[in-house]
PDB file of C-alpha atoms in Angstrom:
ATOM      1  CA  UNK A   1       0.000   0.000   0.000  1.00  0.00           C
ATOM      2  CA  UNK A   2       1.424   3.294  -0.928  1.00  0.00           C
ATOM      3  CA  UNK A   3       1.701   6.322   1.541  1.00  0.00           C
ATOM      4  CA  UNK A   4      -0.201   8.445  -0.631  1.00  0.00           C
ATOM      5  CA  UNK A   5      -3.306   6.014  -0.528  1.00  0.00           C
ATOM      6  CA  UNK A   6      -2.161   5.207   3.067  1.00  0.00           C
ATOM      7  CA  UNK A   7      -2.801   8.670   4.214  1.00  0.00           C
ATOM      8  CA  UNK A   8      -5.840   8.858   2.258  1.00  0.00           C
ATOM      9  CA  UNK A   9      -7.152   6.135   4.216  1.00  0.00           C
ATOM     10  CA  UNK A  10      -6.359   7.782   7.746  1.00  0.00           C
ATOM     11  CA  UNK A  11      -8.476  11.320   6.337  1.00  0.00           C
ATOM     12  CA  UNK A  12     -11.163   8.788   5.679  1.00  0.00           C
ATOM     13  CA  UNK A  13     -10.781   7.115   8.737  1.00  0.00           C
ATOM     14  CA  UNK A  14     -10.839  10.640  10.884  1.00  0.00           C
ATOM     15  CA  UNK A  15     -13.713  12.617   9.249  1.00  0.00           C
ATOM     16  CA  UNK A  16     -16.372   9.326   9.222  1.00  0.00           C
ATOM     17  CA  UNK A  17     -15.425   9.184  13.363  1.00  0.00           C
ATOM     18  CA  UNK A  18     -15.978  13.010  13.662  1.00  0.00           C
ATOM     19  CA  UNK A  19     -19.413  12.889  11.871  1.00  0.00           C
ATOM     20  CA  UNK A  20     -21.686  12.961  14.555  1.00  0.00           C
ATOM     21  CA  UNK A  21     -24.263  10.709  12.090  1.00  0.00           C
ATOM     22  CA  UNK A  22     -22.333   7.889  11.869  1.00  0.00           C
ATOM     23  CA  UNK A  23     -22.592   7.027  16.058  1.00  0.00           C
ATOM     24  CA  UNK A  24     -26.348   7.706  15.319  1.00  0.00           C
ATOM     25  CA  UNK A  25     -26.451   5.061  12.800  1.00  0.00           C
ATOM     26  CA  UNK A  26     -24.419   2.807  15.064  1.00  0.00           C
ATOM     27  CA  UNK A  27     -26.835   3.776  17.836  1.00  0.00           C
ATOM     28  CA  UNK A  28     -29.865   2.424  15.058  1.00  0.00           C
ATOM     29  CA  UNK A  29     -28.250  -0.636  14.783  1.00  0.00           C
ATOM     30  CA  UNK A  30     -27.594  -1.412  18.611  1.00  0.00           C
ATOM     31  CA  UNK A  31     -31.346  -0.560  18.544  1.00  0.00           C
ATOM     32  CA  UNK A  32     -31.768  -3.446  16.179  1.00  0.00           C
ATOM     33  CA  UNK A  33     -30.206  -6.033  17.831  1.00  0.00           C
ATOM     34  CA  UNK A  34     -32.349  -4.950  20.857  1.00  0.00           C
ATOM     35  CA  UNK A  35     -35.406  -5.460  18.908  1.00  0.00           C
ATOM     36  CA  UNK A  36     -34.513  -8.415  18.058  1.00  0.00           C
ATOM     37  CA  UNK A  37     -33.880  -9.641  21.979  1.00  0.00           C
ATOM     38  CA  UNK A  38     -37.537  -8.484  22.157  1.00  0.00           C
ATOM     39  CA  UNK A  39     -38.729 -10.244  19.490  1.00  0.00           C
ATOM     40  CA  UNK A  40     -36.793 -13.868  20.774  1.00  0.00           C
ATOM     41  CA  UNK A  41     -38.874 -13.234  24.275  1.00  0.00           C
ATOM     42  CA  UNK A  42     -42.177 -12.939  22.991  1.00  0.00           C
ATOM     43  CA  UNK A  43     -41.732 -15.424  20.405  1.00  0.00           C
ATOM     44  CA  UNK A  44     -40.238 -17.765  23.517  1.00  0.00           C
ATOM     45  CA  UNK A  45     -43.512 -16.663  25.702  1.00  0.00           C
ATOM     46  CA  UNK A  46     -46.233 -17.708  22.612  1.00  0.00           C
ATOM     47  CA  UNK A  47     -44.117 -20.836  22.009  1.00  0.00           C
ATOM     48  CA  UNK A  48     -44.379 -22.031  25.603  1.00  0.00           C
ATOM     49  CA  UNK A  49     -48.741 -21.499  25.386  1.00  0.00           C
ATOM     50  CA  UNK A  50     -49.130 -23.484  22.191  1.00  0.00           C
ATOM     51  CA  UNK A  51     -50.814 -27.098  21.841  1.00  0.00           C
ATOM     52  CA  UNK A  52     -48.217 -29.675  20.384  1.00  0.00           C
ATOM     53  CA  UNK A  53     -50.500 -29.551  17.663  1.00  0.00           C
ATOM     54  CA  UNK A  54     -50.173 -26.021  16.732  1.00  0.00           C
ATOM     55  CA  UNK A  55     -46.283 -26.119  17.369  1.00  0.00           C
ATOM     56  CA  UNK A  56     -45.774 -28.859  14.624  1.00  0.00           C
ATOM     57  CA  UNK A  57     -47.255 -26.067  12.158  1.00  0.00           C
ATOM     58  CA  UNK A  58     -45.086 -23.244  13.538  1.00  0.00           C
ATOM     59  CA  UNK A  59     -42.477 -21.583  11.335  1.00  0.00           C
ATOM     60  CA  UNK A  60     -40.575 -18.444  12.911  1.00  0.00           C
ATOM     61  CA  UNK A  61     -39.157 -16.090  10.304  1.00  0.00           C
ATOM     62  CA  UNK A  62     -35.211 -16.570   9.974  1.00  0.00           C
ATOM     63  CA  UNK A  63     -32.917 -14.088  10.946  1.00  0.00           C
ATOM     64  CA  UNK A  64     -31.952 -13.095   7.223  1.00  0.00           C
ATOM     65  CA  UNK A  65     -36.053 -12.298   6.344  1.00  0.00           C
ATOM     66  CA  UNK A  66     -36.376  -9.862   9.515  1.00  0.00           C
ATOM     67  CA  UNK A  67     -33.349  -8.359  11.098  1.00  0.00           C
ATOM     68  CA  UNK A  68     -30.205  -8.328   8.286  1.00  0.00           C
ATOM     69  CA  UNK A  69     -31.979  -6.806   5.861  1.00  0.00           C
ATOM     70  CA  UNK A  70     -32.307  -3.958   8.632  1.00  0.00           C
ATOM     71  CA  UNK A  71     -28.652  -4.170   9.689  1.00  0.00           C
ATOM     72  CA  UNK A  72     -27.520  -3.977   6.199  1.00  0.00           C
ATOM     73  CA  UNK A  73     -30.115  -0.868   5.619  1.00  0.00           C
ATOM     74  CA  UNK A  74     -28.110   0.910   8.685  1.00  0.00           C
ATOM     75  CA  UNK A  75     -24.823   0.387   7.390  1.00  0.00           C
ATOM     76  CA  UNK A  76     -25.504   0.940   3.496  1.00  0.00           C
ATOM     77  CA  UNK A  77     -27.048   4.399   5.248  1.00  0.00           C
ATOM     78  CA  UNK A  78     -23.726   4.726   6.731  1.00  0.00           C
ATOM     79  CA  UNK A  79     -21.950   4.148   3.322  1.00  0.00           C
ATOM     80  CA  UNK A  80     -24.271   7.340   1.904  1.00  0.00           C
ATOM     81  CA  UNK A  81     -23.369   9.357   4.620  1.00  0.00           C
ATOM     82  CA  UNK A  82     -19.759   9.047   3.774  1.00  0.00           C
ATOM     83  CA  UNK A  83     -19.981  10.755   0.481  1.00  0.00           C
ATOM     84  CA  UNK A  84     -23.203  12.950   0.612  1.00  0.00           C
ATOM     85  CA  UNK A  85     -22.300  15.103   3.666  1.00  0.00           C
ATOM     86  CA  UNK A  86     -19.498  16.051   1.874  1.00  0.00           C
ATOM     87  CA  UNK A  87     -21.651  16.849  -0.988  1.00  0.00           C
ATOM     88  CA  UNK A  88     -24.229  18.664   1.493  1.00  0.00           C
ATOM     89  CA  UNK A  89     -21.092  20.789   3.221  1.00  0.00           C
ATOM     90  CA  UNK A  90     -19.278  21.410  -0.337  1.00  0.00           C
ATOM     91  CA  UNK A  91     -16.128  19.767   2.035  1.00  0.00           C
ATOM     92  CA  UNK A  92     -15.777  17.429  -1.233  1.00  0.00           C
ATOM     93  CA  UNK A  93     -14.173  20.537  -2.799  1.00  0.00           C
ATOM     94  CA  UNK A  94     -11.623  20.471  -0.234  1.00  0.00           C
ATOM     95  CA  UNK A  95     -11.019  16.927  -0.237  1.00  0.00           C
ATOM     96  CA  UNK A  96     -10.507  16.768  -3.948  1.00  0.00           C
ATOM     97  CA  UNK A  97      -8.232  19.255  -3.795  1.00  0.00           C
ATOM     98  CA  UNK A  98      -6.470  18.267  -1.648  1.00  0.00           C
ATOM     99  CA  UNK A  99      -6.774  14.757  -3.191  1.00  0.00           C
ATOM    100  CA  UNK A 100      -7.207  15.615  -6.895  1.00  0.00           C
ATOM    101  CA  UNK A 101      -7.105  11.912  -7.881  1.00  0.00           C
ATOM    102  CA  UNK A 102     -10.664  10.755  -7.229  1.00  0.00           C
ATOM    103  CA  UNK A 103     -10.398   6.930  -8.255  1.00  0.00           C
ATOM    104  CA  UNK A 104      -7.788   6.823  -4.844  1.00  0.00           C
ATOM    105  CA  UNK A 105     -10.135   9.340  -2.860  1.00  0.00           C
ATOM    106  CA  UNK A 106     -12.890   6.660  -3.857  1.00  0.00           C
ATOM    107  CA  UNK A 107     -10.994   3.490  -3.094  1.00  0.00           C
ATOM    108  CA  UNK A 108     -10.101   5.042   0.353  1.00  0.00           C
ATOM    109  CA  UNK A 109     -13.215   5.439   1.312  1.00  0.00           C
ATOM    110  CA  UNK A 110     -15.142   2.417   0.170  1.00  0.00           C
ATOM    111  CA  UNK A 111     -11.736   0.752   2.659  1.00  0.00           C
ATOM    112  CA  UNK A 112     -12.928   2.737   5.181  1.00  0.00           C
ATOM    113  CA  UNK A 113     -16.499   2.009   4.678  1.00  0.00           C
ATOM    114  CA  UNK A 114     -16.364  -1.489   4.263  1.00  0.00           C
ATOM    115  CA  UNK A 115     -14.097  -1.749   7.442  1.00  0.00           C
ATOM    116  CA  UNK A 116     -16.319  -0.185   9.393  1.00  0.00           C
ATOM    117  CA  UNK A 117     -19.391  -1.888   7.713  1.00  0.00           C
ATOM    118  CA  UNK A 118     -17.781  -5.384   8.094  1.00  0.00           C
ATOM    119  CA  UNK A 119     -16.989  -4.970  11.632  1.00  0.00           C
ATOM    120  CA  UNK A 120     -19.487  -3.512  13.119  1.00  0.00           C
ATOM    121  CA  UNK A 121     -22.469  -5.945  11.348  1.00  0.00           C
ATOM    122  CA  UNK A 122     -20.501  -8.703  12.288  1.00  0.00           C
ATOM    123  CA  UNK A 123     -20.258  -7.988  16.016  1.00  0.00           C
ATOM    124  CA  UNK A 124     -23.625  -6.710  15.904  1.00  0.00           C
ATOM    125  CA  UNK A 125     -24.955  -9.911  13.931  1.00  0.00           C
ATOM    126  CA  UNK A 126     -22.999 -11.596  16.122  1.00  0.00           C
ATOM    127  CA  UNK A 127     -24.430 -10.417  19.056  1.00  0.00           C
ATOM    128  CA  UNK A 128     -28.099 -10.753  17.926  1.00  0.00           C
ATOM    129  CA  UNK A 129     -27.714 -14.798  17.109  1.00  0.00           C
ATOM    130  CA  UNK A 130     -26.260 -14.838  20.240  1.00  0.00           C
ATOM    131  CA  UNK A 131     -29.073 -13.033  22.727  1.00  0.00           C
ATOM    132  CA  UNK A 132     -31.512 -14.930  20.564  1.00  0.00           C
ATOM    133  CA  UNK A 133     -29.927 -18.332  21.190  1.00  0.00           C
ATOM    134  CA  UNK A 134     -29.558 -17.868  24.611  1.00  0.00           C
ATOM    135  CA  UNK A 135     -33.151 -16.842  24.926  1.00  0.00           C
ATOM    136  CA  UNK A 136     -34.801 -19.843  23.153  1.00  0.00           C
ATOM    137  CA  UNK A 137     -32.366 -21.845  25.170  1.00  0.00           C
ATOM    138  CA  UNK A 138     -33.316 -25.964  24.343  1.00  0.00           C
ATOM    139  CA  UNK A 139     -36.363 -25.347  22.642  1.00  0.00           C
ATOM    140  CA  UNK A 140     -36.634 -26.554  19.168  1.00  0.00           C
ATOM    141  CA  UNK A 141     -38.455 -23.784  16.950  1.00  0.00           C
ATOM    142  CA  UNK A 142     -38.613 -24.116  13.145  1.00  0.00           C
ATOM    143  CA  UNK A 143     -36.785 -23.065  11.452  1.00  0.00           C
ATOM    144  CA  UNK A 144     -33.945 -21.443  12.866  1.00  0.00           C
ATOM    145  CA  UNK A 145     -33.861 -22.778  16.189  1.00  0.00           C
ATOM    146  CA  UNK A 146     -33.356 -26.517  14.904  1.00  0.00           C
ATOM    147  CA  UNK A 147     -30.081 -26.084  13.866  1.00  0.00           C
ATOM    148  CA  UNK A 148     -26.987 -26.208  16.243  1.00  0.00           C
ATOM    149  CA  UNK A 149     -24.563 -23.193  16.434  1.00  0.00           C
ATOM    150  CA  UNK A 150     -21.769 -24.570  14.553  1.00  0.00           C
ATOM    151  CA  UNK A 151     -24.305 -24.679  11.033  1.00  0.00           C
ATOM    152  CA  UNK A 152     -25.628 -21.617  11.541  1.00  0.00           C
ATOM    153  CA  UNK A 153     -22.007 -20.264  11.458  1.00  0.00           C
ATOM    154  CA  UNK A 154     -21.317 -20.366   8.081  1.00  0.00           C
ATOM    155  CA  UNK A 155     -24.456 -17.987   7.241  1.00  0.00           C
ATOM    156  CA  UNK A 156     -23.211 -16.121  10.258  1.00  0.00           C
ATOM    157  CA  UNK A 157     -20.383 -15.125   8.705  1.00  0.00           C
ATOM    158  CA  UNK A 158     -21.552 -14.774   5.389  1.00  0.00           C
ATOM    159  CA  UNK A 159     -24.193 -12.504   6.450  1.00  0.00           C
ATOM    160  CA  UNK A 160     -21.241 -10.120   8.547  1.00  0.00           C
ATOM    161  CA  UNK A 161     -19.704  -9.924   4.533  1.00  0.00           C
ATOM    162  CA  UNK A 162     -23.428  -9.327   3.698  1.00  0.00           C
ATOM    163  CA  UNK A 163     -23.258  -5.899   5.618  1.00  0.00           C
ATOM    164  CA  UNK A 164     -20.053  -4.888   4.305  1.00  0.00           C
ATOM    165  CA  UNK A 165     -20.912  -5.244   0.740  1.00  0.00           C
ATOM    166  CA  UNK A 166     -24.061  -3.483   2.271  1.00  0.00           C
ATOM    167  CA  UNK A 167     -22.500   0.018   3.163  1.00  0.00           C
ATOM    168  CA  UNK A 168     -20.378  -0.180  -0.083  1.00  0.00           C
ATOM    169  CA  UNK A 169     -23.584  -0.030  -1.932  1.00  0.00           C
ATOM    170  CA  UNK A 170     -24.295   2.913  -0.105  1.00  0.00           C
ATOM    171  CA  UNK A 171     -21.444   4.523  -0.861  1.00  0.00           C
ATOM    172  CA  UNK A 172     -21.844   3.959  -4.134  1.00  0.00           C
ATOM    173  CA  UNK A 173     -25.831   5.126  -4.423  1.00  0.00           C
ATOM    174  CA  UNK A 174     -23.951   8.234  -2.277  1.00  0.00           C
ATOM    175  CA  UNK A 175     -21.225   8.896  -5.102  1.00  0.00           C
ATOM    176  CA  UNK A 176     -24.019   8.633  -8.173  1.00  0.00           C
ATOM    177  CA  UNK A 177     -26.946  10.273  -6.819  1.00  0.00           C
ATOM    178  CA  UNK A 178     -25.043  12.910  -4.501  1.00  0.00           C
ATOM    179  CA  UNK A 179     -27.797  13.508  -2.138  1.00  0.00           C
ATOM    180  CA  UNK A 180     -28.643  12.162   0.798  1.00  0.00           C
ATOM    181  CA  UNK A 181     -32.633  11.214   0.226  1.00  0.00           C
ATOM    182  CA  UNK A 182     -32.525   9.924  -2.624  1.00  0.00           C
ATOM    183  CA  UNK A 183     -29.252   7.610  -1.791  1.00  0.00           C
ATOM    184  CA  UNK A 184     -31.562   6.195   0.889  1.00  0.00           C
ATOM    185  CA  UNK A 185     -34.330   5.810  -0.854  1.00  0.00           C
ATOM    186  CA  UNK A 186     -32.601   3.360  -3.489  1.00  0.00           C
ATOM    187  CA  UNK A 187     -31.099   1.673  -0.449  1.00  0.00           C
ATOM    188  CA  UNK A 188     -34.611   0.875   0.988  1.00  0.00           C
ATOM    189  CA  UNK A 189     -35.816  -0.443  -2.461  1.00  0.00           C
ATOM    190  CA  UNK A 190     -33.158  -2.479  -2.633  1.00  0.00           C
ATOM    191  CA  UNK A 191     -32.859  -4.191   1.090  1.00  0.00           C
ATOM    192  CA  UNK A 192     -36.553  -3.950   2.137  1.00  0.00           C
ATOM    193  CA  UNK A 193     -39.144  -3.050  -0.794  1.00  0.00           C
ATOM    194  CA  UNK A 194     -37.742  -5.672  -3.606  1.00  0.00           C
ATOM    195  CA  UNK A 195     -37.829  -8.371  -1.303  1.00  0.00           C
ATOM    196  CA  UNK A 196     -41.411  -7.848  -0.151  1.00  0.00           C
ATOM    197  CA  UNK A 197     -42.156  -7.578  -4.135  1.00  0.00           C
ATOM    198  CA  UNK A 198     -41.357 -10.887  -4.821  1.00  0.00           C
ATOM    199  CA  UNK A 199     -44.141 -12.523  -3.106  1.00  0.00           C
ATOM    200  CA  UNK A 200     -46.100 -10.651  -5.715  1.00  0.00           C
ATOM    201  CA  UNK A 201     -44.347 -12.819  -8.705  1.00  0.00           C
ATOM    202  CA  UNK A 202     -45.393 -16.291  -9.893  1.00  0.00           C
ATOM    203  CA  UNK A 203     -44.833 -19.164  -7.554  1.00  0.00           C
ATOM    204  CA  UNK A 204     -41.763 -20.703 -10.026  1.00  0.00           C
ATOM    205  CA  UNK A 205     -39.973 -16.861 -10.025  1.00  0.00           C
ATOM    206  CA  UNK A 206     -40.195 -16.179  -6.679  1.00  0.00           C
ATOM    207  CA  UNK A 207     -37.457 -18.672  -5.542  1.00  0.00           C
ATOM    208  CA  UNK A 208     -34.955 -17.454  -8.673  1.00  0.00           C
ATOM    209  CA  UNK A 209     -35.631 -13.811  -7.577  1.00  0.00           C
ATOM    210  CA  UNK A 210     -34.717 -14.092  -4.467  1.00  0.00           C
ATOM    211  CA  UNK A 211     -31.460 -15.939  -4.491  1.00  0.00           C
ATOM    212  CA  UNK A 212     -30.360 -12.780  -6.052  1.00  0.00           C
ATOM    213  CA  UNK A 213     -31.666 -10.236  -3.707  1.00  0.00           C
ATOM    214  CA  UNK A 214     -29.184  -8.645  -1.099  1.00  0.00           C
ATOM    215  CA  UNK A 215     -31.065  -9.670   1.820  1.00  0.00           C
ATOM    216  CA  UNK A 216     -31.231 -13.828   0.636  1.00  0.00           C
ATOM    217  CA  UNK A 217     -27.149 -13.716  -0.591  1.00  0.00           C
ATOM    218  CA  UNK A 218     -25.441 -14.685   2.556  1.00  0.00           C
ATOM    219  CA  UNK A 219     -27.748 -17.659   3.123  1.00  0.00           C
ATOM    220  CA  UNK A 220     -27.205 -19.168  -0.721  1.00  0.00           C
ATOM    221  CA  UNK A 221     -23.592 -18.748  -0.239  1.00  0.00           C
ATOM    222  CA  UNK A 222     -23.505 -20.873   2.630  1.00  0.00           C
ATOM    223  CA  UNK A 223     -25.137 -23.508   1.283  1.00  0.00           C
ATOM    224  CA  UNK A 224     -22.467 -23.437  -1.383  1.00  0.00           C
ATOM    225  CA  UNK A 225     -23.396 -21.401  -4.426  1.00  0.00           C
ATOM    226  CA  UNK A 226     -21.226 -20.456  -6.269  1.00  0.00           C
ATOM    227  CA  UNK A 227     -24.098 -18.282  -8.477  1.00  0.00           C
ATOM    228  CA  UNK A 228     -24.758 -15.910  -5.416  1.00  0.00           C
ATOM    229  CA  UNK A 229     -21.048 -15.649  -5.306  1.00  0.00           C
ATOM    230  CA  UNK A 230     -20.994 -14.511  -8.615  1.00  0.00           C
ATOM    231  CA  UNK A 231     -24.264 -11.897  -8.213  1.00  0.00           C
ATOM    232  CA  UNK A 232     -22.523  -9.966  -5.060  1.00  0.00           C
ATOM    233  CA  UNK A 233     -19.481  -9.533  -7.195  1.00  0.00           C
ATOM    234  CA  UNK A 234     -21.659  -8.081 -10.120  1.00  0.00           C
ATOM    235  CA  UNK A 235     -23.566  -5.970  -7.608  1.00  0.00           C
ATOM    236  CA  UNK A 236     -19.987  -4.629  -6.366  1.00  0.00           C
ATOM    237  CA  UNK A 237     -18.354  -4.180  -9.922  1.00  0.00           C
ATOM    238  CA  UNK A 238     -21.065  -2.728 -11.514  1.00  0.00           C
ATOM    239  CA  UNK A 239     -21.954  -0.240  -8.469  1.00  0.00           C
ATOM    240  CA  UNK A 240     -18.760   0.720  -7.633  1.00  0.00           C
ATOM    241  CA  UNK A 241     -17.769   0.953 -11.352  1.00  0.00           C
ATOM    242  CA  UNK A 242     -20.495   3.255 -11.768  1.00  0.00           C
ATOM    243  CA  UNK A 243     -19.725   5.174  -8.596  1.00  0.00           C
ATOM    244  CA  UNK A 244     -16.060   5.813  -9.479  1.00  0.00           C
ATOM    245  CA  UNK A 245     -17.256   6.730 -13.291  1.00  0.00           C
ATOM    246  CA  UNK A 246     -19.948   9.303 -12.118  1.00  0.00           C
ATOM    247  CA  UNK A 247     -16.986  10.737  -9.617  1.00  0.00           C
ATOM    248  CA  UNK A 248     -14.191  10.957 -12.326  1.00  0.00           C
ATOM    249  CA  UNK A 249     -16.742  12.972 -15.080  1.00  0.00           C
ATOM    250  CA  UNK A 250     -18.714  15.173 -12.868  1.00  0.00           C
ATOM    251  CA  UNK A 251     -18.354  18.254 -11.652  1.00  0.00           C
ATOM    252  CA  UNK A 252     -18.697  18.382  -7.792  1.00  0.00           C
ATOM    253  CA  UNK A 253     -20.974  21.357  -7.660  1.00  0.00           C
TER     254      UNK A 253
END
């Protein structure tokens, strides 16, 4: 790593800790994992007062359908934030002039972004599965409760990378759109509106549709796919591509 790019990283690394936003959307996040504490309990409480009967037909939504798509929303949020309050203050002047090569300015923030995207959804993840494990305890809900801890790792994990790539995105809706609401808004459709769409499509799409959704990507790589590997690349390249495009030919104004 050069110094130039090295440094670049470090500005990065200081202004998205001196944005006051950024705790806030930590703070959101924290508030998700709470929520989903909540959730665990009374799911634990109506478990406990059903018949047998009615607990052989019980299915409680999996982690990926409820809370990661929320996580991911946070941190993509985060990723917008990193560009378009620059763009809001006019500090991207500034920055570019001081770093007049925007394909490294770009690169060292989508580091910093994904860093701080990766790490923080994974702990966070982390510490949801956790508190909702250890609330359940030895009962055996469908489906995600049936499952020991070491298989739900894999998805675990995957779903931490999930959040990364997550904030990326938003960094790159944030470096083609320039504004704040509207960099949002095509992070919503993508993490929470699309998937609810699908259940709108024909019974023999919905399955194809979703294995390519955001949201459904972490699961389908840990069962070995090397197809939803391929889609979060494209999502990535193509994004990011289009980010670092819209950055090199516009003017900042």
């Amino acid at each position: 790593m050069s110094d130039v790019l090295r440094s670049s990283i470090s500005a990065e690394w200081l202004k998205i800790r001196s944005v006051r936003s950024s705790y806030w959307v930590i703070a959101l996040v924290l508030g998700v994992v709470a929520a989903a504490a909540v959730f665990a309990w009374i799911g634990v409480r109506g478990w406990d007062d059903l018949p047998p009967q009615r607990r052989a037909r019980f299915q409680a939504p999996a982690m990926e359908q409820v809370f990661l798509p929320l996580v991911q929303l946070c941190l993509a949020i985060l990723g917008v934030l990193a560009i378009t309050s620059e763009y809001a203050t006019r500090s991207i002047t500034a920055s570019l002039t001081v770093r007049p090569q925007r394909t490294r300015l770009a690169l060292a923030k989508a580091i910093v972004v994904a860093g701080v995207s990766l790490t923080a959804g994974s702990v966070l993840l982390a510490g949801a599965f956790s508190a909702g494990r250890g609330i359940v305890g030895d009962r055996r809900i469908p489906p995600g409760y049936v499952t020991s801890v070491a298989e739900e790792l894999p998805t675990l994990f995957w779903s931490g990378l999930g959040v990364g790539a997550a904030g990326l995105l938003g960094l790159a809706a944030g470096m083609i759109l320039r504004t704040t609401a509207s960099a949002v808004m095509a992070m919503v459709a993508l993490l929470l509106i699309a998937p609810a769409m699908i259940r709108f499509l024909p019974g023999s799409w919905q399955e194809h549709v979703s294995s390519m959704l955001l949201p459904t990507l972490p699961e389908w790589i840990a069962d070995g796919s090397v197809a939803a590997v391929i889609v979060l690349v494209a999502y990535l390249a193509v994004a990011f591509g289009g980010a670092v495009l819209a950055l090199n030919r516009r003017d900042v104004s």
